[in-house]
Amino acid sequence: MKRVMTIGGSDCSGGAGIQADIKTFSALGVYGTSVLTAITAQNSYGVQMKQEVPVELVKAQIESIMNDEGFAVDYTKTGMLYSSAMIEEVAKQLKKHKIPFVLDPVTKAGSGGTLLEDNALSTLIELLIPICEVVTPNVPEACLISGLEIRDKEDAKEAAKRIHKMGASAVIIKGGHLEHEIAAGKAMDLIYDGTFDEISSAYIKRENLKIVHGAGCSFSAALTAELVKGKNLRDAALSAKKFVHGAISGGEELSDLIVVNQVYKLRKDADRYRVQENVKEALRMLKSTKNFGFLIPEVGTNIGMAIEDAESEYDVAAVDGRMVLTKEGIHAGRVDFGVSGHVARLILAMMKHDRAKRSAINVKYSAEIVEACKKAGFIISSFEREKEPAGEKTMDWGVSEAAEKVLPDVIFDLGAVGKEPMVRIFGNTAVEVAEKVKRIVEYLE
Ligand code: PXL
């Protein structure tokens, strides 16, 4: 695994600073070491207190890492450095150990606290900008460094040129703060390394939420991770931008800010994998359940399971083309996401009542089958199709009706003209549903 180092401040609230960096490094598959320059006490109201780590101790941390072959890193990023003295020592160490680095010229916390002393900006410009691989200011930071006012893309281009002239090999000005880009529904970042390039992503607009906490740190950390893995600047920046986009979209919403969640996508992908495997296992169990065919209606049956944060049928894994009974036995397609609207609607409707009940199967209706469900000890509920109000979606309405008073394991209806009666069995996982089906078949026999 490639190794990287972050040199920056601690954010006790966990969204930004070295906490954001370490989470980002882990999510992107690089080994992260951390050199603390300062400790901040902060929350969504602001920075309440901060204390620099003695410069000697910062030097010692860097040496401890770099003098051990097991930990010595290939790439670094800097964040909160706070004072001129700190910047001088960090610059000295980075030169001495010849470590390429991403310079995140952090000046302020999202909530407003100062993270770089006013008189330290010139030291940062003098000592760090000329030796960094890339510097990643947001618009306010780019204004401070270049001394220009940035109102539009042309201004940003001019500022990027100036910062490049100061010695940075490359400059990325993050456009998240540019009003007209936000109005255009996208967040554009400007890259300049002698020639201009742009990368953009959809701007995530959330009503009444002005501050995104942790996005800048996560971007520079992700950029560091992608660069150390060997990507060129543009591809690394694009990956980092996508990463931050995912982290914001999965962020925690507090009263007036979003704290980015760097592991959101990782967890979501893992959940998708586990869900798909669970449905596959359930399918194997059903296929090997003797007499499961008794429960398959002529239109076929399907079993599905949703991911934790499911929003649509594309978040529900099921059997493509359903399970149908043929003369040779049960035939089933492959398990995939977005292949069954019907079972997905059932599950999404149930999850409105109980987020944990993420799986369902539809099976044939008969009085005997409902009786077997009773004998198996399941909680049973039902709805009447005749009572369905016009304009309602049947499954949304039916499941709500049936789940109003109790949270059922089983919901049946007797059908209506042109509507087949049906039994649906719910559970937390597809395997649990398959086990319930097995018990029902046993009671049927
Ligand atoms: O966003 C930059 C940043 C860097 N470092 C620390 C921070 C923040 C933002 O809040 O708290 C410690």
PDB file of C-alpha atoms in Angstrom, residues 23 38 109 135 162 166 180 235 237 257 263 301-302 326 402 430:
ATOM      1  CA  LYS A  23     -10.675   8.913   6.724  1.00  0.00           C
ATOM      2  CA  ALA A  38      -2.352  22.230  16.244  1.00  0.00           C
ATOM      3  CA  ALA A 109     -12.582  27.065   9.266  1.00  0.00           C
ATOM      4  CA  VAL A 135      -1.774  24.224  -4.410  1.00  0.00           C
ATOM      5  CA  ARG A 162      -0.307  34.726 -10.646  1.00  0.00           C
ATOM      6  CA  MET A 166       4.856  32.443  -7.526  1.00  0.00           C
ATOM      7  CA  HIS A 180     -22.483  32.130 -11.040  1.00  0.00           C
ATOM      8  CA  ASP A 235      -7.319  12.487 -13.542  1.00  0.00           C
ATOM      9  CA  ALA A 237      -8.300  16.006  -9.525  1.00  0.00           C
ATOM     10  CA  LEU A 257     -24.325  22.682   8.028  1.00  0.00           C
ATOM     11  CA  VAL A 263     -16.738   6.679   3.907  1.00  0.00           C
ATOM     12  CA  THR A 301     -42.451 -14.906  -8.131  1.00  0.00           C
ATOM     13  CA  ASN A 302     -39.618 -12.659  -7.156  1.00  0.00           C
ATOM     14  CA  THR A 326     -41.197 -24.945 -15.667  1.00  0.00           C
ATOM     15  CA  ALA A 402     -51.810  -3.493   6.163  1.00  0.00           C
ATOM     16  CA  ALA A 430     -33.581 -12.120   1.724  1.00  0.00           C
TER      17      ALA A 430
END
